[in-house]
Coordinates of C-alpha atoms in Angstrom, one line a residue:
M1 CA -88.3 -67.6 -1.6
A2 CA -86.5 -66.1 -4.7
A3 CA -82.8 -65.1 -3.9
I4 CA -82.2 -61.4 -3.7
P5 CA -79.8 -60.6 -6.4
K6 CA -76.4 -59.1 -5.4
T7 CA -75.5 -55.7 -6.6
T8 CA -72.2 -54.0 -6.8
N9 CA -71.1 -50.3 -7.2
A10 CA -70.8 -50.8 -11.0
D11 CA -74.6 -51.8 -11.1
V12 CA -75.7 -48.6 -9.5
E13 CA -75.9 -45.4 -11.7
A14 CA -74.1 -42.6 -10.1
P15 CA -76.3 -39.7 -9.3
A16 CA -76.0 -36.6 -11.7
S17 CA -74.2 -33.6 -10.4
D18 CA -77.4 -31.5 -10.0
E19 CA -79.0 -34.5 -8.2
L20 CA -75.9 -34.5 -5.7
T21 CA -76.4 -30.8 -5.1
L22 CA -80.0 -31.2 -4.5
F23 CA -79.4 -34.0 -2.0
A24 CA -77.0 -31.9 -0.2
E25 CA -79.4 -28.9 -0.1
R26 CA -82.4 -31.1 1.3
H27 CA -80.5 -33.5 3.6
L28 CA -76.8 -32.5 4.4
V29 CA -76.1 -30.4 7.3
Q30 CA -72.6 -28.7 6.8
P31 CA -70.3 -27.7 9.7
W32 CA -70.4 -24.1 10.9
P33 CA -73.6 -23.2 9.1
V34 CA -75.5 -19.7 9.5
S35 CA -79.0 -19.8 10.4
G36 CA -79.9 -18.2 7.1
S37 CA -78.9 -21.4 5.1
I38 CA -78.6 -24.1 7.8
G39 CA -80.0 -27.4 6.3
A40 CA -80.4 -26.0 3.0
E41 CA -76.7 -25.6 1.7
A42 CA -74.7 -27.2 -1.0
R43 CA -71.0 -26.1 -0.8
G44 CA -68.6 -26.7 -3.5
R45 CA -68.0 -30.3 -4.3
L46 CA -64.6 -32.0 -4.7
E47 CA -64.5 -35.2 -7.0
S48 CA -60.9 -36.6 -6.6
G49 CA -57.4 -35.8 -5.4
E50 CA -53.8 -36.6 -6.7
G51 CA -50.6 -35.3 -4.6
I52 CA -51.1 -31.6 -3.7
Y53 CA -54.0 -31.3 -6.2
V54 CA -57.9 -31.9 -5.7
T55 CA -60.4 -31.6 -8.7
D56 CA -63.9 -30.2 -8.3
A57 CA -67.2 -30.8 -9.6
A58 CA -66.3 -28.7 -12.7
G59 CA -63.2 -30.5 -13.5
R60 CA -60.9 -27.9 -12.5
Q61 CA -57.5 -29.1 -10.7
L62 CA -56.6 -27.1 -7.8
I63 CA -53.8 -26.9 -5.6
D64 CA -54.9 -28.0 -1.9
G65 CA -53.6 -25.0 -0.2
P66 CA -55.0 -25.9 3.2
A67 CA -54.3 -29.6 2.9
G68 CA -58.1 -30.3 3.4
M69 CA -58.2 -29.0 7.1
W70 CA -54.5 -28.9 8.0
C71 CA -54.4 -32.8 7.7
V72 CA -53.6 -34.4 4.3
N73 CA -50.0 -34.2 5.1
A74 CA -48.7 -37.1 2.9
G75 CA -50.8 -35.9 0.0
H76 CA -53.9 -37.4 -1.7
R77 CA -54.3 -40.7 -3.2
R78 CA -51.2 -42.3 -1.4
K79 CA -51.8 -45.9 -2.6
E80 CA -49.8 -47.3 0.5
L81 CA -52.3 -45.7 3.0
A82 CA -55.2 -47.1 1.1
D83 CA -53.9 -50.5 0.8
V84 CA -53.1 -50.8 4.6
M85 CA -56.5 -49.5 5.4
A86 CA -58.0 -52.3 3.3
E87 CA -55.7 -55.0 4.6
Q88 CA -56.4 -54.1 8.2
A89 CA -60.1 -54.0 7.5
M90 CA -59.8 -57.5 6.2
E91 CA -57.5 -58.7 9.1
L92 CA -59.5 -57.1 11.9
S93 CA -62.0 -54.3 11.2
Y94 CA -62.9 -53.5 14.9
N95 CA -62.4 -54.6 18.4
S96 CA -64.0 -53.1 21.5
P97 CA -61.4 -51.2 23.6
W98 CA -63.4 -51.9 26.8
Y99 CA -62.2 -55.3 27.2
T100 CA -59.7 -56.0 24.2
T101 CA -57.0 -54.5 22.4
N102 CA -55.3 -54.9 19.0
A103 CA -51.7 -55.0 17.7
P104 CA -51.6 -51.7 15.6
S105 CA -52.6 -49.7 18.6
A106 CA -50.0 -51.0 20.6
V107 CA -47.3 -50.8 18.2
L108 CA -48.4 -47.0 17.4
S109 CA -48.4 -46.2 21.1
K110 CA -44.6 -47.2 21.4
R111 CA -43.7 -45.2 18.3
L112 CA -45.5 -42.1 19.4
A113 CA -43.8 -42.3 22.8
D114 CA -40.5 -42.5 21.1
H115 CA -41.1 -39.2 19.3
A116 CA -42.7 -37.4 22.1
P117 CA -40.6 -35.6 24.9
V118 CA -39.1 -37.8 27.3
G119 CA -41.7 -39.0 30.1
V120 CA -44.7 -38.1 27.9
D121 CA -45.0 -41.9 27.2
H122 CA -48.7 -43.0 27.2
V123 CA -51.4 -42.3 24.7
F124 CA -55.1 -42.5 24.9
Y125 CA -56.6 -42.6 21.4
T126 CA -59.7 -40.6 20.4
T127 CA -61.5 -40.1 17.0
G128 CA -60.3 -36.4 16.4
G129 CA -58.9 -33.2 17.9
S130 CA -62.0 -32.1 19.8
S131 CA -62.5 -35.4 21.6
A132 CA -58.6 -35.5 22.2
V133 CA -59.0 -32.0 24.0
E134 CA -61.9 -33.1 25.8
T135 CA -59.9 -36.2 27.0
A136 CA -57.0 -34.1 28.3
L137 CA -59.3 -31.9 30.1
R138 CA -61.6 -34.7 31.6
F139 CA -58.3 -36.5 32.8
M140 CA -57.1 -33.3 34.6
Q141 CA -60.7 -33.2 36.4
F142 CA -60.5 -36.9 37.3
A143 CA -56.8 -36.6 38.5
N144 CA -57.7 -33.8 40.8
N145 CA -60.7 -35.5 42.3
V146 CA -58.5 -38.7 43.1
K147 CA -56.1 -36.4 44.7
G148 CA -58.6 -34.8 46.9
R149 CA -58.6 -31.4 45.0
P150 CA -62.0 -31.0 43.6
E151 CA -61.6 -27.3 43.4
K152 CA -58.5 -27.3 41.1
K153 CA -60.5 -27.5 38.0
L154 CA -60.3 -24.1 36.1
I155 CA -58.9 -24.1 32.6
V156 CA -56.7 -21.3 31.1
S157 CA -56.6 -20.7 27.6
R158 CA -56.0 -17.7 25.3
Q159 CA -58.0 -15.1 23.2
G160 CA -57.5 -16.2 19.5
G161 CA -57.1 -19.9 20.3
Y162 CA -59.1 -22.8 18.8
H163 CA -59.3 -26.2 20.5
G164 CA -62.5 -27.8 19.1
S165 CA -66.3 -28.2 18.7
T166 CA -67.3 -30.4 21.7
Y167 CA -68.8 -28.6 24.6
L168 CA -65.8 -28.2 27.1
S169 CA -63.3 -28.0 24.2
A170 CA -65.3 -25.2 22.3
S171 CA -65.5 -23.4 25.7
L172 CA -61.8 -22.8 25.4
N173 CA -61.9 -21.2 22.0
G174 CA -61.0 -17.4 21.8
R175 CA -61.7 -16.6 18.0
P176 CA -64.1 -13.8 17.0
R177 CA -67.7 -15.1 16.5
D178 CA -67.2 -18.5 18.1
H179 CA -69.4 -17.7 20.9
D180 CA -71.7 -15.1 19.6
W181 CA -74.7 -17.8 19.3
M182 CA -73.2 -20.8 21.2
D183 CA -73.4 -21.7 25.0
S184 CA -70.2 -22.5 26.7
A185 CA -68.8 -23.6 30.1
V186 CA -67.7 -19.8 30.9
E187 CA -67.5 -20.5 34.5
Q188 CA -64.8 -23.0 34.0
V189 CA -62.6 -21.0 31.7
I190 CA -60.2 -18.2 32.1
K191 CA -58.9 -16.5 28.8
L192 CA -55.6 -14.8 28.5
T193 CA -54.5 -12.1 26.0
C194 CA -53.7 -13.5 22.5
P195 CA -50.0 -13.6 22.1
N196 CA -50.1 -11.9 18.7
P197 CA -47.0 -9.8 18.0
F198 CA -48.6 -8.0 15.1
R199 CA -51.5 -6.7 17.4
R200 CA -49.1 -5.8 20.3
P201 CA -49.5 -2.4 22.0
E202 CA -47.7 0.4 20.4
G203 CA -44.5 1.6 21.8
G204 CA -43.0 -1.8 22.8
G205 CA -41.1 -4.6 21.3
E206 CA -41.9 -8.3 21.2
A207 CA -39.6 -8.9 24.4
E208 CA -41.6 -6.3 26.4
F209 CA -44.9 -7.7 24.9
C210 CA -43.7 -11.4 26.3
D211 CA -43.1 -9.8 29.6
V212 CA -46.6 -8.4 29.7
L213 CA -48.1 -11.7 28.7
V214 CA -46.2 -13.6 31.2
A215 CA -47.0 -11.2 34.0
E216 CA -50.8 -11.5 33.1
F217 CA -50.6 -15.2 33.7
R218 CA -48.7 -14.7 36.9
D219 CA -51.5 -12.3 38.0
V220 CA -54.2 -14.4 37.1
I221 CA -52.6 -17.1 39.2
E222 CA -52.2 -15.1 42.3
K223 CA -55.7 -13.5 42.0
V224 CA -57.6 -16.8 41.4
G225 CA -55.3 -19.0 43.3
A226 CA -53.2 -21.9 42.0
E227 CA -55.2 -24.3 44.1
R228 CA -58.2 -23.6 41.6
I229 CA -56.4 -23.8 38.4
G230 CA -56.0 -27.4 36.9
A231 CA -54.6 -26.8 33.4
F232 CA -53.2 -24.2 30.9
I233 CA -53.7 -25.2 27.2
A234 CA -52.0 -23.7 24.2
E235 CA -51.4 -24.2 20.6
P236 CA -47.7 -23.9 20.1
I237 CA -48.7 -21.9 17.1
M238 CA -52.4 -20.6 16.9
A239 CA -53.7 -22.4 13.6
S240 CA -57.1 -21.3 13.0
G241 CA -56.7 -18.1 14.8
G242 CA -54.4 -17.1 11.9
V243 CA -51.0 -18.7 12.4
I244 CA -50.2 -16.7 15.4
I245 CA -46.5 -17.1 16.4
P246 CA -45.9 -16.2 20.1
P247 CA -42.8 -14.1 21.1
E248 CA -39.7 -15.8 21.6
G249 CA -39.5 -17.4 25.1
Y250 CA -43.3 -17.1 25.7
L251 CA -44.1 -20.8 25.8
A252 CA -41.2 -21.7 28.0
R253 CA -42.1 -19.1 30.6
M254 CA -45.5 -20.0 30.4
R255 CA -44.6 -23.7 31.0
E256 CA -42.3 -22.7 34.0
L257 CA -45.2 -20.8 35.7
C258 CA -47.4 -23.8 35.3
R259 CA -44.7 -26.1 36.8
E260 CA -44.2 -23.8 39.7
N261 CA -47.9 -23.6 40.5
D262 CA -48.7 -27.3 39.9
I263 CA -50.9 -26.6 36.8
L264 CA -50.9 -29.1 34.1
F265 CA -49.5 -27.7 30.6
I266 CA -51.4 -29.1 27.6
A267 CA -50.0 -28.5 24.3
D268 CA -52.4 -28.6 21.6
E269 CA -50.5 -30.0 18.6
V270 CA -53.6 -31.1 16.7
V271 CA -52.3 -28.9 13.8
T272 CA -48.6 -28.7 14.5
A273 CA -47.7 -32.2 14.9
F274 CA -46.9 -35.1 12.2
G275 CA -44.8 -32.8 10.1
R276 CA -46.5 -29.6 9.6
L277 CA -43.4 -28.0 11.3
G278 CA -41.1 -30.6 10.2
H279 CA -41.4 -33.0 13.2
V280 CA -43.6 -35.5 14.5
F281 CA -44.1 -33.5 17.7
A282 CA -43.2 -29.8 17.6
S283 CA -43.3 -29.3 21.3
K284 CA -39.8 -30.8 22.0
D285 CA -38.3 -30.4 18.6
V286 CA -39.2 -26.8 17.7
F287 CA -40.0 -25.2 21.0
G288 CA -38.1 -27.1 23.5
L289 CA -41.1 -27.9 25.6
D290 CA -41.9 -30.7 28.0
P291 CA -45.7 -30.6 28.4
D292 CA -47.7 -32.7 30.7
M293 CA -50.0 -33.7 27.8
I294 CA -50.1 -33.3 23.9
T295 CA -53.2 -33.4 22.0
F296 CA -53.0 -34.6 18.5
A297 CA -55.1 -35.5 15.6
K298 CA -55.4 -34.5 11.6
G299 CA -52.0 -35.3 10.3
V300 CA -51.6 -38.7 12.3
T301 CA -53.3 -40.4 9.4
S302 CA -52.9 -37.6 6.9
G303 CA -56.7 -37.3 6.9
Y304 CA -57.2 -40.9 5.5
F305 CA -58.9 -42.2 8.8
P306 CA -60.5 -40.3 11.7
L307 CA -58.1 -40.6 14.4
G308 CA -56.8 -38.4 17.3
G309 CA -55.3 -38.9 20.8
V310 CA -53.6 -37.4 23.9
M311 CA -50.0 -38.0 25.0
I312 CA -49.9 -38.1 28.8
A313 CA -46.9 -38.0 31.2
G314 CA -46.5 -41.3 32.8
R315 CA -45.7 -39.7 36.2
L316 CA -49.4 -38.5 36.2
F317 CA -50.6 -42.1 36.1
E318 CA -48.0 -43.2 38.7
E319 CA -49.4 -40.6 41.0
L320 CA -52.7 -42.0 40.5
R321 CA -51.7 -45.4 41.3
Q322 CA -50.1 -44.4 44.6
S323 CA -53.4 -42.6 45.8
N324 CA -55.6 -43.9 48.4
H325 CA -58.4 -44.4 46.0
S326 CA -57.3 -47.6 44.0
D327 CA -61.1 -48.1 43.0
A328 CA -61.5 -44.5 41.3
M329 CA -62.5 -45.1 37.8
F330 CA -61.6 -42.8 34.9
A331 CA -65.1 -43.4 33.4
H332 CA -64.2 -42.1 30.0
G333 CA -64.2 -43.9 26.6
L334 CA -65.1 -43.9 23.1
T335 CA -66.5 -46.8 20.9
Y336 CA -63.7 -46.1 18.3
S337 CA -60.7 -45.6 20.5
S338 CA -57.7 -47.4 19.3
H339 CA -59.4 -48.4 16.3
P340 CA -57.3 -50.9 14.4
V341 CA -57.9 -49.6 11.0
G342 CA -57.1 -46.0 12.2
C343 CA -53.9 -47.2 14.0
A344 CA -52.6 -49.1 11.0
V345 CA -52.9 -46.2 8.9
A346 CA -51.2 -44.0 11.3
L347 CA -48.4 -46.4 11.5
K348 CA -47.9 -46.5 7.6
N349 CA -48.3 -42.8 7.9
L350 CA -45.3 -42.7 10.3
D351 CA -43.4 -44.7 7.9
I352 CA -43.8 -42.1 5.3
L353 CA -42.8 -39.2 7.6
E354 CA -39.8 -41.0 8.8
G355 CA -39.0 -42.3 5.4
G356 CA -38.1 -38.9 3.9
L357 CA -41.2 -36.7 4.1
L358 CA -40.3 -34.9 7.3
D359 CA -36.7 -34.2 5.7
H360 CA -38.4 -32.8 2.7
A361 CA -40.8 -30.7 4.6
R362 CA -37.9 -29.1 6.4
A363 CA -36.1 -28.6 3.2
V364 CA -38.7 -26.8 1.3
S365 CA -40.2 -24.6 4.4
D366 CA -37.8 -21.6 3.8
H367 CA -38.7 -21.4 0.1
F368 CA -42.5 -21.6 1.2
Q369 CA -42.1 -19.0 3.8
S370 CA -40.1 -16.5 1.6
S371 CA -42.4 -17.0 -1.5
L372 CA -45.4 -16.0 0.8
K373 CA -43.6 -13.2 2.7
A374 CA -43.0 -11.6 -0.6
L375 CA -46.8 -10.8 -0.9
E376 CA -46.3 -8.0 1.8
D377 CA -45.5 -5.5 -1.0
L378 CA -49.3 -5.6 -1.9
P379 CA -50.9 -2.7 -0.3
L380 CA -53.8 -4.9 1.1
V381 CA -51.4 -7.3 2.9
G382 CA -50.7 -6.0 6.4
E383 CA -48.4 -9.1 7.5
V384 CA -47.5 -12.6 6.2
R385 CA -46.3 -15.0 9.2
G386 CA -45.7 -18.4 9.5
L387 CA -43.3 -21.4 10.4
G388 CA -42.6 -24.7 8.6
L389 CA -45.4 -25.3 6.1
M390 CA -48.1 -23.2 7.6
A391 CA -48.6 -19.4 7.0
C392 CA -51.2 -16.8 7.1
V393 CA -51.8 -13.6 4.8
E394 CA -53.4 -11.1 6.9
C395 CA -55.2 -8.2 5.0
V396 CA -55.7 -4.9 6.6
A397 CA -57.4 -1.7 5.6
D398 CA -54.6 0.6 6.8
R399 CA -51.1 -0.9 7.0
A400 CA -49.8 2.1 8.9
S401 CA -52.1 1.3 12.0
N402 CA -52.8 -2.5 11.1
N403 CA -56.6 -2.0 11.4
P404 CA -58.4 -5.0 10.3
L405 CA -60.3 -4.6 7.1
T406 CA -63.6 -3.8 9.0
L407 CA -65.3 -2.5 5.9
D408 CA -65.4 -6.1 4.4
L409 CA -65.0 -8.9 6.7
E410 CA -65.5 -11.6 4.0
V411 CA -62.4 -10.4 2.1
G412 CA -60.7 -13.9 2.7
K413 CA -63.7 -15.6 0.8
R414 CA -63.2 -13.1 -2.0
I415 CA -59.6 -13.9 -2.3
D416 CA -60.4 -17.6 -2.2
N417 CA -63.1 -17.2 -4.9
H418 CA -60.5 -15.8 -7.3
C419 CA -58.0 -18.0 -6.4
Q420 CA -60.2 -21.1 -7.1
E421 CA -60.9 -19.6 -10.6
L422 CA -56.9 -19.7 -11.1
G423 CA -56.4 -23.0 -9.8
L424 CA -55.8 -22.8 -5.9
L425 CA -57.9 -23.6 -2.9
V426 CA -57.4 -21.2 0.1
R427 CA -58.5 -21.4 3.7
P428 CA -60.3 -18.0 4.3
L429 CA -60.6 -16.7 7.9
I430 CA -62.5 -13.3 7.7
N431 CA -59.7 -11.1 6.5
M432 CA -57.1 -13.9 6.5
C433 CA -55.9 -16.6 4.1
V434 CA -54.4 -19.5 5.8
M435 CA -52.0 -21.8 3.8
S436 CA -50.9 -25.2 4.9
P437 CA -50.6 -27.4 1.7
P438 CA -49.5 -31.2 1.6
L439 CA -45.9 -31.7 2.8
T440 CA -45.2 -33.2 -0.5
I441 CA -45.3 -29.9 -2.2
T442 CA -42.3 -29.1 -4.4
K443 CA -40.4 -25.6 -4.7
S444 CA -41.9 -25.2 -8.3
Q445 CA -45.4 -25.9 -7.0
I446 CA -44.8 -23.4 -4.2
D447 CA -44.0 -20.9 -6.7
R448 CA -47.2 -21.6 -8.6
M449 CA -49.1 -21.4 -5.4
A450 CA -47.8 -17.8 -4.5
T451 CA -48.2 -16.6 -8.0
I452 CA -52.0 -17.5 -7.9
L453 CA -52.4 -16.1 -4.6
R454 CA -50.7 -12.8 -5.5
R455 CA -53.2 -12.6 -8.3
G456 CA -56.0 -13.5 -6.2
I457 CA -55.3 -10.6 -3.9
E458 CA -54.7 -8.3 -6.7
L459 CA -58.3 -8.9 -8.2
T460 CA -59.7 -8.7 -4.9
M461 CA -58.1 -5.2 -4.5
D462 CA -59.7 -4.2 -7.6
D463 CA -63.0 -5.4 -6.4
L464 CA -62.8 -3.4 -3.2
V465 CA -61.8 -0.2 -4.9
R466 CA -64.6 -0.6 -7.6
E467 CA -67.3 -1.1 -4.8
G468 CA -66.0 1.8 -3.0
L469 CA -65.1 -0.6 0.2
W470 CA -61.3 0.4 0.1
R471 CA -59.2 3.3 -1.3
G472 CA -56.0 1.4 -2.0

């Protein structure tokens, strides 16, 4: 039999641009599609990245305003991350976590524990944020079963929050439209009011709003019974809900209610961890929290490899070890949990963060926030809010009443389209634009980003007036 000739990437002619579009339309199913285009959609294609920039199929260089999906924290084309990925793949590309372990996962677990709040010192690795939240919830259920409390399983989340796309994690979501056409475990979830000060009831300040929110949770506990509530989950800052920063003291008071009623507090730091707020974990260093569990993903590898996890307080394992059910099995696992390549990349990413990138992120965050805050002088902008290197520009039809822009719910996409023509990618969320650039961004690059975003909003205002959708 004749030998089959070997081929390399150089031997294979790359498909033309129009062919790639056709391949996507015929074969690629994109996330979050609508039924009118599902399975027949080709979204805008990116070809390369460098630092805070990406280049699209038309050759335009764009500032990556969302850092991919809140995740390219160390920036694009970091050679040290690519090198460690290749080196680890050549050393050990995979091992089954069911009966073996690897060095990178063990070392990473120690380094993560060193950054987490005291006592939150164990980690279960997952492949992303959704599976991290799912793991935290399944662990809560397992622990209560072992403790003889099978009825203590209800999960409390908030309107406006986002926690994932797997069945149970998605059931926690409280954003508009997330549940319109999708089933969820409604019987297992209780949703509290969104802690958004911008939408608080008229006539009261943030302190009074905080009192109302905490009282609502206390009333739910009294009505439902603490013996039935297993966990409360909260993003320290609601990311995909529009960068919602809760009133001062809110998180600490909710944590205290959880502690008083033996309810596990899960801090969902899939977005806020790994430098987005200037620290590896924001729970302790930004909000003074000591959660029972912390979920993470995204920035742990700066998006270079799919990795996530949940940090779990060691005392919870000690309680299980002291139970009368030593044979009870936590029957939960993932083929790619503790992946050696992912953990090696995360270790190098931590080196970069600890080696000065966290300091840089904190140093430029005030300039980032003030540059975007200046956009509030535009008539279409109701509020600009944010913390660290994450912010949201919310557009409203009537600034006096803070009404959403109900006449055109796709205003965010309009702004994004204009901004892309000018050199900026925006994360559009209905009537909001979310910005969370790579942490490597400089002050001059922030200025450029803010200038483009301002012009994009101005052009959108012109469109809305011209089309009779808004009077200005």
